[in-house]
Short mmCIF file of N, CA and C in Angstrom, two decimals:
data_model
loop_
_atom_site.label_atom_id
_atom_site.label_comp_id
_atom_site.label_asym_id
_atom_site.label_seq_id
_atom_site.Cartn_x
_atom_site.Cartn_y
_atom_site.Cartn_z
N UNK A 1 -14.87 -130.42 16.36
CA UNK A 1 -14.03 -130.72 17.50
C UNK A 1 -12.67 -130.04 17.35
N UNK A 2 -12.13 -130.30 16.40
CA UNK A 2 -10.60 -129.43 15.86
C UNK A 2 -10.62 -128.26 15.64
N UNK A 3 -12.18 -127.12 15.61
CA UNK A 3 -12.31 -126.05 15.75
C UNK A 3 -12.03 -125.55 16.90
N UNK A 4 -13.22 -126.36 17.89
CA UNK A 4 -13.29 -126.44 19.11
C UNK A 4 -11.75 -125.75 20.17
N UNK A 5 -10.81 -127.34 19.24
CA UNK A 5 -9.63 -127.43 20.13
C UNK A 5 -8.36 -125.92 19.79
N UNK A 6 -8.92 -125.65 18.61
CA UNK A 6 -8.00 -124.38 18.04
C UNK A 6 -8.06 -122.98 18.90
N UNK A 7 -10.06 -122.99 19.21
CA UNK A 7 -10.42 -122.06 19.60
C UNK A 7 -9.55 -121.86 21.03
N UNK A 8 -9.51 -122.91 21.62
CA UNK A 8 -9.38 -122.78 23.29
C UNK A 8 -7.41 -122.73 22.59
N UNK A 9 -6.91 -123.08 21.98
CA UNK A 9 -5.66 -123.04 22.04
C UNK A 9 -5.15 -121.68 21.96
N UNK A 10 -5.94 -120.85 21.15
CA UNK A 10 -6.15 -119.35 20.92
C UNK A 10 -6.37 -118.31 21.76
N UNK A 11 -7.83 -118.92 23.01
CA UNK A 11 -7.41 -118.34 23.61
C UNK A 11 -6.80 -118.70 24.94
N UNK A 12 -6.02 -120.22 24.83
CA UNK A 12 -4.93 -120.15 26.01
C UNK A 12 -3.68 -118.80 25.60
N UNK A 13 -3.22 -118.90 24.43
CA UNK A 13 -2.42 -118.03 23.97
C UNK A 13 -2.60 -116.70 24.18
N UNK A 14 -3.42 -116.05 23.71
CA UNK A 14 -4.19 -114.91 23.90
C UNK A 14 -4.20 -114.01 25.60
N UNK A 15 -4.41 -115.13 26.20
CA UNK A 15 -4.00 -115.11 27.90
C UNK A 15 -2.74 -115.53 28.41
N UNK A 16 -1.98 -115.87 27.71
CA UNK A 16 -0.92 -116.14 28.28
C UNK A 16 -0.08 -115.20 27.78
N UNK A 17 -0.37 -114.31 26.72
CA UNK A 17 0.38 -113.34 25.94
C UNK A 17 0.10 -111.67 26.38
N UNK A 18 -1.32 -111.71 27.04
CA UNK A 18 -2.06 -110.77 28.01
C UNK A 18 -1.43 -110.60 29.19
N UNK A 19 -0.65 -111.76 29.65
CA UNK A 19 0.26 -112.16 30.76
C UNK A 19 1.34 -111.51 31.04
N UNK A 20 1.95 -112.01 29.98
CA UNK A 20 3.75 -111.71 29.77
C UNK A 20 3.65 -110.05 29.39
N UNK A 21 2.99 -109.63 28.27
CA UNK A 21 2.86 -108.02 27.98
C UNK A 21 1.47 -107.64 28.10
N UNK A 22 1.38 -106.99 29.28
CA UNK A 22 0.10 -106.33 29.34
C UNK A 22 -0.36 -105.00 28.67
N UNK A 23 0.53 -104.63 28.85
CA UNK A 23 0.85 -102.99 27.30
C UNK A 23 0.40 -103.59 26.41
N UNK A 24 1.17 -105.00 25.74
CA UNK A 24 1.23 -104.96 24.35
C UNK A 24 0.04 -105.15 23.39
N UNK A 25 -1.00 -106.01 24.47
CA UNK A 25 -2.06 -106.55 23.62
C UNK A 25 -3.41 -105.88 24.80
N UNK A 26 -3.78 -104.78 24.27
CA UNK A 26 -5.25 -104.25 24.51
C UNK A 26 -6.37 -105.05 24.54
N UNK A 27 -6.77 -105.29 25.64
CA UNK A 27 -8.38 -105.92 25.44
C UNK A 27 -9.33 -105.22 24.15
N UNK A 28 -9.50 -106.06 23.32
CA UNK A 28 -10.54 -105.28 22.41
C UNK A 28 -11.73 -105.29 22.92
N UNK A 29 -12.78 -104.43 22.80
CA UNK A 29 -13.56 -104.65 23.49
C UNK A 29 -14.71 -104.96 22.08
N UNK A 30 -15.52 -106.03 22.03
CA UNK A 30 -16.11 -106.70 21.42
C UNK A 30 -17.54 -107.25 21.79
N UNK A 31 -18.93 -106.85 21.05
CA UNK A 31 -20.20 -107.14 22.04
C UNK A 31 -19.86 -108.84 21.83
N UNK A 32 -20.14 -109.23 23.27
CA UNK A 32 -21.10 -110.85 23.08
C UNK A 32 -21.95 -111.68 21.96
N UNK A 33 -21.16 -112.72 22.09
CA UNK A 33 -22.24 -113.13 20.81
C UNK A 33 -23.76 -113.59 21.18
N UNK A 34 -24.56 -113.54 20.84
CA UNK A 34 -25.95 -112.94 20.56
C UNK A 34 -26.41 -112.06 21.45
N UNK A 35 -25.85 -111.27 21.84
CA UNK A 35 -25.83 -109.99 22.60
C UNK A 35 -26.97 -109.32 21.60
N UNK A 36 -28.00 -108.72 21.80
CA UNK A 36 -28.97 -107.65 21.31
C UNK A 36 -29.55 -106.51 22.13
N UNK A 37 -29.82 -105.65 21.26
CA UNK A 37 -30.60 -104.63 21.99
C UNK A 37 -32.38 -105.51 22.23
N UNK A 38 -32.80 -104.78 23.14
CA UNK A 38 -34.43 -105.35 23.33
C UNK A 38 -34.97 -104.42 22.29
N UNK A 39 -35.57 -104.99 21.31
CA UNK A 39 -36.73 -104.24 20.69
C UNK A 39 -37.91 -103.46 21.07
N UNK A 40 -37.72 -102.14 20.76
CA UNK A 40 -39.16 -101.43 20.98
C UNK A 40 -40.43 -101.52 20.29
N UNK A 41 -41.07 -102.02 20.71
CA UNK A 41 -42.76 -101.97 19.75
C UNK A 41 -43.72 -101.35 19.88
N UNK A 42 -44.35 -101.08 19.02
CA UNK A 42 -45.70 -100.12 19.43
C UNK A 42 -46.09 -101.15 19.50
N UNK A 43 -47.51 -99.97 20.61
CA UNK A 43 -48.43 -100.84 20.90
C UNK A 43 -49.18 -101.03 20.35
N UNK A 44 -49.74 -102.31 19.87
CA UNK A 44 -51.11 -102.51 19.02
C UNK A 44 -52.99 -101.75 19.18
N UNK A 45 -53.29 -101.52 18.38
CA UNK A 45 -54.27 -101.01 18.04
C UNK A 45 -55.38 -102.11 18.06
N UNK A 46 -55.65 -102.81 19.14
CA UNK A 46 -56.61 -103.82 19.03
C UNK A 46 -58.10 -103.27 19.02
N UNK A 47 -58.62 -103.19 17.93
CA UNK A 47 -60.25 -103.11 17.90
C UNK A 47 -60.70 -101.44 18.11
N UNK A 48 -59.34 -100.70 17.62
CA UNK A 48 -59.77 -99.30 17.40
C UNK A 48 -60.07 -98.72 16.02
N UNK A 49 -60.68 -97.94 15.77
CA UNK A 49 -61.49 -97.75 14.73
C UNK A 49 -60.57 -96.75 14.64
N UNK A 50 -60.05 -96.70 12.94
CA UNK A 50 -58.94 -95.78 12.14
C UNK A 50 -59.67 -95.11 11.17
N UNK A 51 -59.08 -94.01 10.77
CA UNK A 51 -59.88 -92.78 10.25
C UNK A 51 -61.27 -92.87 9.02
N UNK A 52 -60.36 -94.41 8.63
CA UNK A 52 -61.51 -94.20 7.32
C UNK A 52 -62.91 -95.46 7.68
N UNK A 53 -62.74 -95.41 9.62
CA UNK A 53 -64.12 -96.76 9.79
C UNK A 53 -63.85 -98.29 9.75
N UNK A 54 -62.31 -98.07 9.63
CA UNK A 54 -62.36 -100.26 9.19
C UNK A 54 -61.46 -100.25 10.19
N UNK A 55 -61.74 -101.73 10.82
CA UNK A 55 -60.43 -102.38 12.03
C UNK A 55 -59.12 -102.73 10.84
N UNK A 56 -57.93 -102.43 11.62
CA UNK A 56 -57.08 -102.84 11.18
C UNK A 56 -56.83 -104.65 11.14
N UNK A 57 -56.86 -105.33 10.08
CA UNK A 57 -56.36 -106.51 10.03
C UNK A 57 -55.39 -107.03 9.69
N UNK A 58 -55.44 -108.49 10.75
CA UNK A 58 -53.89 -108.80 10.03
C UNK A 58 -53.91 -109.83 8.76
N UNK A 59 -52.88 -109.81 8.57
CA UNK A 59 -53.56 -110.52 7.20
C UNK A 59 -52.93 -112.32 7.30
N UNK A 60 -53.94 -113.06 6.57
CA UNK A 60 -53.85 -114.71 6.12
C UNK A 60 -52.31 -114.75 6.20
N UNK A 61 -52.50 -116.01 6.55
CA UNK A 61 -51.14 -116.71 6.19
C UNK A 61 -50.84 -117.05 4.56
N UNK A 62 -51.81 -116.97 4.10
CA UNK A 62 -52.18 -117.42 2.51
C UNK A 62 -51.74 -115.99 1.72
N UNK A 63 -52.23 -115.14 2.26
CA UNK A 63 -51.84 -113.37 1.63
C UNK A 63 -50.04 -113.57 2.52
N UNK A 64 -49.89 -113.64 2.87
CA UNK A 64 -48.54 -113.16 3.51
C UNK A 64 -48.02 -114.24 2.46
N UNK A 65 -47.67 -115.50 2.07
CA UNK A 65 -47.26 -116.41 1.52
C UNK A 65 -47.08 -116.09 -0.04
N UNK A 66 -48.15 -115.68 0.07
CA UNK A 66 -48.48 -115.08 -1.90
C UNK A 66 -47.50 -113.66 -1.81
N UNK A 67 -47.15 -112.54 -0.67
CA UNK A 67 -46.76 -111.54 -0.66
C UNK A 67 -45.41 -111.97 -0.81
N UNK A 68 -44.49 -112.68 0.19
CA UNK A 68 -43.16 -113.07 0.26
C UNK A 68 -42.86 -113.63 -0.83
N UNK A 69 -43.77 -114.35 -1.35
CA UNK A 69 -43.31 -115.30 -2.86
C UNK A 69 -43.06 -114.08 -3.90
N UNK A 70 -43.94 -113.01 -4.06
CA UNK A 70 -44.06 -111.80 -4.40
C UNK A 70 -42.73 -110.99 -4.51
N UNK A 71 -42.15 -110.78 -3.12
CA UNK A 71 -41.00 -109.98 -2.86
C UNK A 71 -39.77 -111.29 -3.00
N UNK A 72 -39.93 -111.99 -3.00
CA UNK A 72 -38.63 -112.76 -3.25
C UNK A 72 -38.05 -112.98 -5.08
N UNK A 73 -39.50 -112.61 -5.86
CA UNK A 73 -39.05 -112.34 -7.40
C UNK A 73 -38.14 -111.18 -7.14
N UNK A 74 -38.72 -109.75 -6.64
CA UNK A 74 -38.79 -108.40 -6.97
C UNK A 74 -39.20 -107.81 -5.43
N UNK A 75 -38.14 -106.83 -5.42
CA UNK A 75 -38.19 -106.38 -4.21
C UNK A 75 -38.88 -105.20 -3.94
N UNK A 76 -38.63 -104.14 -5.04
CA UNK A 76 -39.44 -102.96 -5.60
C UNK A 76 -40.89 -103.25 -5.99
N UNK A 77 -41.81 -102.41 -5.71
CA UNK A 77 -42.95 -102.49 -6.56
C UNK A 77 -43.48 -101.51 -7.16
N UNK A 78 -44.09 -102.17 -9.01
CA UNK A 78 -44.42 -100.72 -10.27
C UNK A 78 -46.07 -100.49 -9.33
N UNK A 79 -46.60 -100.02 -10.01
CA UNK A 79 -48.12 -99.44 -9.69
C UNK A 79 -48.86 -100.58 -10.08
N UNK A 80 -48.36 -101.67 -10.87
CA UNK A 80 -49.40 -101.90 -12.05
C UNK A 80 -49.61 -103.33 -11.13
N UNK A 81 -48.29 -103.55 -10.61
CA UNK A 81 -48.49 -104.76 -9.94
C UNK A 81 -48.52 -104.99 -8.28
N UNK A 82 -48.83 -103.68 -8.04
CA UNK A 82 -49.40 -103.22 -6.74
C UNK A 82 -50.86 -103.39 -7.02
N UNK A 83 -51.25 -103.32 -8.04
CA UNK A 83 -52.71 -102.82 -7.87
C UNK A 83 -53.31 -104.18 -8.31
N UNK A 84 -52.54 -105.13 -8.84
CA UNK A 84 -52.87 -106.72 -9.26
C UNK A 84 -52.48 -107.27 -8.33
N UNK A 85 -51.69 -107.32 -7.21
CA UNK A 85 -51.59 -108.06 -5.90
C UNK A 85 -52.66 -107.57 -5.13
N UNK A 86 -52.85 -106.28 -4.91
CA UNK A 86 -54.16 -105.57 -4.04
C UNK A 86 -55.13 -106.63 -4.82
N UNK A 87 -55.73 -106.61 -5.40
CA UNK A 87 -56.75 -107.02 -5.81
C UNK A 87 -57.01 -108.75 -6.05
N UNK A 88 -55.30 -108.95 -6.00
CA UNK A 88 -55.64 -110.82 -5.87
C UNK A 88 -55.81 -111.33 -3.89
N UNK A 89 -55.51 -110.18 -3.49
CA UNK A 89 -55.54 -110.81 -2.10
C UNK A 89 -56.59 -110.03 -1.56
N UNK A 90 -56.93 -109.16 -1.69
CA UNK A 90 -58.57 -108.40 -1.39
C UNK A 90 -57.92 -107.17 -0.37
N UNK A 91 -56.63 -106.45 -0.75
CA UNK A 91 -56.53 -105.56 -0.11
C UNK A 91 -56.47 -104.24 -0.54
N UNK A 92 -56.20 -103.08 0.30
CA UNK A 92 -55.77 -101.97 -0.30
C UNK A 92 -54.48 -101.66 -1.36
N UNK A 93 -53.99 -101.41 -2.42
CA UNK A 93 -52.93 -101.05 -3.04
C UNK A 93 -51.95 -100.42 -1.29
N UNK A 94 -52.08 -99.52 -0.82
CA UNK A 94 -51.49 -98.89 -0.12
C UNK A 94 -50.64 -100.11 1.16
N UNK A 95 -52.05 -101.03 1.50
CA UNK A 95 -51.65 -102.04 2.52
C UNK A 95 -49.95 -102.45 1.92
N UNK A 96 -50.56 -103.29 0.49
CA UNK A 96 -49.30 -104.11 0.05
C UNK A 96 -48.61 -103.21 -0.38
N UNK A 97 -48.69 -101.71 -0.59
CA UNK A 97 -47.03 -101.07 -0.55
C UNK A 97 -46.35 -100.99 0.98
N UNK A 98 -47.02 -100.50 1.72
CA UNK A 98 -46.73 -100.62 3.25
C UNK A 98 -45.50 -101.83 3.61
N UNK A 99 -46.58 -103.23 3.05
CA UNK A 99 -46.06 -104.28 3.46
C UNK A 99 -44.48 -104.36 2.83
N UNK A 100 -44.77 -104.32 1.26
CA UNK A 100 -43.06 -104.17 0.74
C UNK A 100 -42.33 -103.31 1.52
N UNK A 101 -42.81 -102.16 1.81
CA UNK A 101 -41.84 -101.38 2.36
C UNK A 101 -40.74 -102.10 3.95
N UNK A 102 -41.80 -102.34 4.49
CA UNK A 102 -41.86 -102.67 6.03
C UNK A 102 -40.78 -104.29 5.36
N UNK A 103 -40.85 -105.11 4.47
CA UNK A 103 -40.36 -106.14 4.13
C UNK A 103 -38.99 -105.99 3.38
N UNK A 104 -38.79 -105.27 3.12
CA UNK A 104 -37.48 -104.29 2.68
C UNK A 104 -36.43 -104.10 4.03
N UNK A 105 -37.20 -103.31 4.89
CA UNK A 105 -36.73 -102.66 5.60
C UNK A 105 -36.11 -104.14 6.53
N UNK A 106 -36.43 -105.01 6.96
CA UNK A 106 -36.67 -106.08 7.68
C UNK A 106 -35.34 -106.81 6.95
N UNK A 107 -35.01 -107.25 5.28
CA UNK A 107 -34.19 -107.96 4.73
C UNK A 107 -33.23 -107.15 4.68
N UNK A 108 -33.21 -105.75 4.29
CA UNK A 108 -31.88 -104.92 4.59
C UNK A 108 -31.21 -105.28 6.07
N UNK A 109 -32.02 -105.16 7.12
CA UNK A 109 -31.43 -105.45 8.52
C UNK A 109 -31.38 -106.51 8.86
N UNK A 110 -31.44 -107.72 7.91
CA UNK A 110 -30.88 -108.72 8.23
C UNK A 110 -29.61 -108.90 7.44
N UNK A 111 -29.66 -108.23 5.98
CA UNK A 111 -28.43 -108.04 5.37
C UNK A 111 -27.22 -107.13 6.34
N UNK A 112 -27.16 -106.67 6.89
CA UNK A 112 -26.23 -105.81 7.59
C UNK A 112 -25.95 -106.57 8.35
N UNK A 113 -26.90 -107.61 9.74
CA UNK A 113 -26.53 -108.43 10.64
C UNK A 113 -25.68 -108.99 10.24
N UNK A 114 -25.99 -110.05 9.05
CA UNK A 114 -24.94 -111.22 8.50
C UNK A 114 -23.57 -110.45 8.22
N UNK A 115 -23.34 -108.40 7.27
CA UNK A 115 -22.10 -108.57 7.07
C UNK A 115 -21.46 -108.21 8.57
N UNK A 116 -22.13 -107.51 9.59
CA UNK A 116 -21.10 -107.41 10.88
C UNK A 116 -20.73 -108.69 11.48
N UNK A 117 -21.47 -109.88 11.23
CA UNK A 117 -20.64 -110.98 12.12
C UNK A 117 -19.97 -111.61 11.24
N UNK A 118 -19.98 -111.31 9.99
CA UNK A 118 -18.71 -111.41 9.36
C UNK A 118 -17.29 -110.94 9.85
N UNK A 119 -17.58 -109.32 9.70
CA UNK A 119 -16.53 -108.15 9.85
C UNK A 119 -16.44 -108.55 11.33
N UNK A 120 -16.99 -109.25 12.69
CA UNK A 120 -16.45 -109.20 13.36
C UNK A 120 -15.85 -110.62 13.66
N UNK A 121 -15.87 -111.52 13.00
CA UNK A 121 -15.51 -112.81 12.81
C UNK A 121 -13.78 -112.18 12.18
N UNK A 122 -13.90 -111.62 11.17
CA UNK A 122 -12.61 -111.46 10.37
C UNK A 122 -11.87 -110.43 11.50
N UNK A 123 -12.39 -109.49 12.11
CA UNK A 123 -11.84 -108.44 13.31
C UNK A 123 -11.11 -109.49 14.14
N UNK A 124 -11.78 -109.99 14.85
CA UNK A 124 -11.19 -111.01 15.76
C UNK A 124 -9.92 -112.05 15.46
N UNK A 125 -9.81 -112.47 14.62
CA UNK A 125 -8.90 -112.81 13.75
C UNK A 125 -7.97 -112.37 13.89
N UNK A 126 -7.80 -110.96 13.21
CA UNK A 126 -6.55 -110.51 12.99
C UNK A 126 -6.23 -109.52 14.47
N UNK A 127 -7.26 -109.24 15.25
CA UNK A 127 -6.56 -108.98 16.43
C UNK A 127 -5.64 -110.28 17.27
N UNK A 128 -5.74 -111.52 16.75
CA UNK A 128 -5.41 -112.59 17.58
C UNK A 128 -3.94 -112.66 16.61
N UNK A 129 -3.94 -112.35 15.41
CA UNK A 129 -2.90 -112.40 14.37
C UNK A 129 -1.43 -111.58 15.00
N UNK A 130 -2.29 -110.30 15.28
CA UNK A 130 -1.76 -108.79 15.82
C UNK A 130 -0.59 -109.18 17.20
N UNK A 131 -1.61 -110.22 18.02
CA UNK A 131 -0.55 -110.31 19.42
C UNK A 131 0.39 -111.54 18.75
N UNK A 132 -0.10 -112.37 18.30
CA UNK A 132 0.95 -113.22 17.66
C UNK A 132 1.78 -112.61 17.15
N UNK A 133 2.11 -111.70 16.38
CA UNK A 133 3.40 -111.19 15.69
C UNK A 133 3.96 -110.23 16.87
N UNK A 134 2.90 -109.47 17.55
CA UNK A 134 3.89 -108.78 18.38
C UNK A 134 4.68 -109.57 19.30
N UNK A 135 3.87 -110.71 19.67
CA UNK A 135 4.81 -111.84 20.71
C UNK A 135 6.20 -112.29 19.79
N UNK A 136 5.89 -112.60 18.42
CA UNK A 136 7.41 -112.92 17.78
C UNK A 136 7.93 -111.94 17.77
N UNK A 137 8.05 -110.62 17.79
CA UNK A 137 8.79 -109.36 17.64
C UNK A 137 9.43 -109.40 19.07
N UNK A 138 8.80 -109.40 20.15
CA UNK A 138 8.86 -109.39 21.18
C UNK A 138 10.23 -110.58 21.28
N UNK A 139 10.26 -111.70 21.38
CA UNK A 139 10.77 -112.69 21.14
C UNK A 139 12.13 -112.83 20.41
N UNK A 140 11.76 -112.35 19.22
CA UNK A 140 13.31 -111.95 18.26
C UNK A 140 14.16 -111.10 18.74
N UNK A 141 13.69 -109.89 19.32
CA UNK A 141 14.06 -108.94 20.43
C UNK A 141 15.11 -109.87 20.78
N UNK A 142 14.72 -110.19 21.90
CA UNK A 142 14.88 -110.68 23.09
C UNK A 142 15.98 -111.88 22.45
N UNK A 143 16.10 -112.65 21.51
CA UNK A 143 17.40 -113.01 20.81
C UNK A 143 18.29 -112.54 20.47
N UNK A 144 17.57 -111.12 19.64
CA UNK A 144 18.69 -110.08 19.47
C UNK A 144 20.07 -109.57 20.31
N UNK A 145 19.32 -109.43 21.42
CA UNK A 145 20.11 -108.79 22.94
C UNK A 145 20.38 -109.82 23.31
N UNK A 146 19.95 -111.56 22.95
CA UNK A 146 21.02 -112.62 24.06
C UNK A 146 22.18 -112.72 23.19
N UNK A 147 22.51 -112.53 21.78
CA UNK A 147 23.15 -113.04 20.56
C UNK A 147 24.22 -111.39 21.46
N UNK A 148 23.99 -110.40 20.69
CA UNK A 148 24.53 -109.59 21.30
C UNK A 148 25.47 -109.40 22.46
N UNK A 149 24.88 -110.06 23.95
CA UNK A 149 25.73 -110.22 24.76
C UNK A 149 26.15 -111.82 24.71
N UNK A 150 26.06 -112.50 23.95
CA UNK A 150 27.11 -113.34 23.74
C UNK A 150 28.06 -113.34 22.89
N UNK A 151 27.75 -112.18 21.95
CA UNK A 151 29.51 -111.80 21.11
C UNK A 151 29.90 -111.26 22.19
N UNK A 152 29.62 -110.24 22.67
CA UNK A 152 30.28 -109.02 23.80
C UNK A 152 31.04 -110.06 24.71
N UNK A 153 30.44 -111.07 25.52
CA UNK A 153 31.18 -111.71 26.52
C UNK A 153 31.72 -113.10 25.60
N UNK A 154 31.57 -113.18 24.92
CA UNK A 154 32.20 -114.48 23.98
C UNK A 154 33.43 -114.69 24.22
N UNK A 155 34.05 -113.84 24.95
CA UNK A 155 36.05 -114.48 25.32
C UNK A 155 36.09 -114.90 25.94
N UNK A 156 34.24 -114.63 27.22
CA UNK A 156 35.01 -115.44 28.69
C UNK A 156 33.70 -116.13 28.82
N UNK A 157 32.96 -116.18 28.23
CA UNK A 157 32.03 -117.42 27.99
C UNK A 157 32.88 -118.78 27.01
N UNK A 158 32.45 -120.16 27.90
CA UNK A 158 32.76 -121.14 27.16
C UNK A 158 31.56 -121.10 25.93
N UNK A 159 31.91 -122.22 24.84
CA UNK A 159 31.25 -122.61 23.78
C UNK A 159 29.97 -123.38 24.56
N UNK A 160 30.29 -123.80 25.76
CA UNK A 160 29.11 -124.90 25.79
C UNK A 160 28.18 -124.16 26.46
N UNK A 161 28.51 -123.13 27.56
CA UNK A 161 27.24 -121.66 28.12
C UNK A 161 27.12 -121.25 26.96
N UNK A 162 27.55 -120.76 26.20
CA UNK A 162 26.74 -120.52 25.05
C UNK A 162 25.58 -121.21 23.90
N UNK A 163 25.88 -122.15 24.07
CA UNK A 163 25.15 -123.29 23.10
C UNK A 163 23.91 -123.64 24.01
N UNK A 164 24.03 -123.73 25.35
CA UNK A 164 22.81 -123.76 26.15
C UNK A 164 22.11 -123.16 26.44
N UNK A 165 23.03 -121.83 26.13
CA UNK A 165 21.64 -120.10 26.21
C UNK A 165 20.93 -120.24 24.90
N UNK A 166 21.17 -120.40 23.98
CA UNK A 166 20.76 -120.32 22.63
C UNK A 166 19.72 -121.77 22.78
N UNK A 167 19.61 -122.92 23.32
CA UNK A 167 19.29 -124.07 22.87
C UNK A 167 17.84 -123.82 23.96
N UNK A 168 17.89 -123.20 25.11
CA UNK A 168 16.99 -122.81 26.03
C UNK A 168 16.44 -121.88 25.19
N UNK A 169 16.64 -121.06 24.64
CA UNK A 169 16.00 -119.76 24.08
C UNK A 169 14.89 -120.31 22.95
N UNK A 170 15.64 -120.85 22.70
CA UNK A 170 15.06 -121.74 20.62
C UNK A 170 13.54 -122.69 21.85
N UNK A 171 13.79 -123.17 23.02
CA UNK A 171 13.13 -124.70 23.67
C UNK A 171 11.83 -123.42 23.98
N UNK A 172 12.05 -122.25 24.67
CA UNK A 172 11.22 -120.98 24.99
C UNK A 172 10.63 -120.83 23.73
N UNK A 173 11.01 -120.10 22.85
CA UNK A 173 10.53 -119.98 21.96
C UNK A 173 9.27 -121.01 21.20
N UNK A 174 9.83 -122.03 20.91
CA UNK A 174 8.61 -123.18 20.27
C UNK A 174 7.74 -123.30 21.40
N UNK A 175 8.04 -123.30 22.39
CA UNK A 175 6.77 -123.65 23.34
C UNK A 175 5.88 -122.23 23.42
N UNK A 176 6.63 -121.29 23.36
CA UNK A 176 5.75 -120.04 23.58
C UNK A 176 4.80 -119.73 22.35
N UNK A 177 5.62 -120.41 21.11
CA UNK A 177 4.43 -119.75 19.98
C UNK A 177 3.48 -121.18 19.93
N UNK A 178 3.61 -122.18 20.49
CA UNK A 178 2.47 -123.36 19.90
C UNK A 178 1.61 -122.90 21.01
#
């Protein structure tokens, strides 16, 4: 819930800072979250006969189970224990290199998923960091030049217009950065 309430406070800010300087803070442009491409698949080979005479099968849930348990020791496979998995599950050596391969390929691209929504978890962040400081820069500015023209006119400004430009500025300020 206190995530929740941070998030939307972030991006009330975020929009209200998009507001005041539209220069200053660039829309990043960022995909959607679970935004994906559609996957392409071949098409299956149902009940066509492949070069060497045998239908392609798919294999047990029992061989796939024994395979993953397999690749979750050891991700690589020697010859020796290609050819002792082939033979405990009744397949070709070649099938279960295939399969490691294809099972490799599958945990690498899920390894990469997890570090980009990291990297774009931490991106997002510090772009929200980015308008925050430029809004205080922005801000200090903008003290700078009231402080400024209140030395400059300070002979014919009273103490108390002064104390109320400064006390409005400071009341702007806290409300603008919470």
């Amino acid at each position: 819930m206190r995530t929740n309430l941070m998030n939307h406070q972030v991006e009330d800010q975020m929009l209200l800072i998009s507001q005041l300087y539209p220069s200053l803070c660039t829309p990043q442009l960022v995909p959607g979250e679970g935004e994906t491409k559609p996957r392409r698949r071949r098409k299956k080979n149902k009940g066509e006969i492949t070069d060497v005479g045998t239908r392609k099968r798919k294999l047990s849930a029992k061989q796939v189970d024994l395979l993953e348990l397999n690749f979750g020791s050891e991700h690589k496979l020697v010859s020796e224990r290609k050819d002792r998995l082939a033979s405990e599950l009744g397949l070709d050596p070649r099938q279960v290199a295939v399969w490691f391969q294809n099972r490799r390929a599958r945990w690498k691209n899920k390894k990469l998923e997890e570090e980009y929504s990291k990297l774009k978890t931490a991106h997002e962040s510090v772009v929200v960091e980015k308008c925050r400081l430029e809004t205080e820069v922005h801000l200090l500015l903008y003290l700078l030049l009231l402080l400024t023209f209140l030395n400059i006119c300070g002979k014919i400004c009273s103490l108390r217009v002064c104390v109320s430009l400064i006390l409005s500025f400071v009341l702007k300020t806290s409300l603008s950065l919470n």
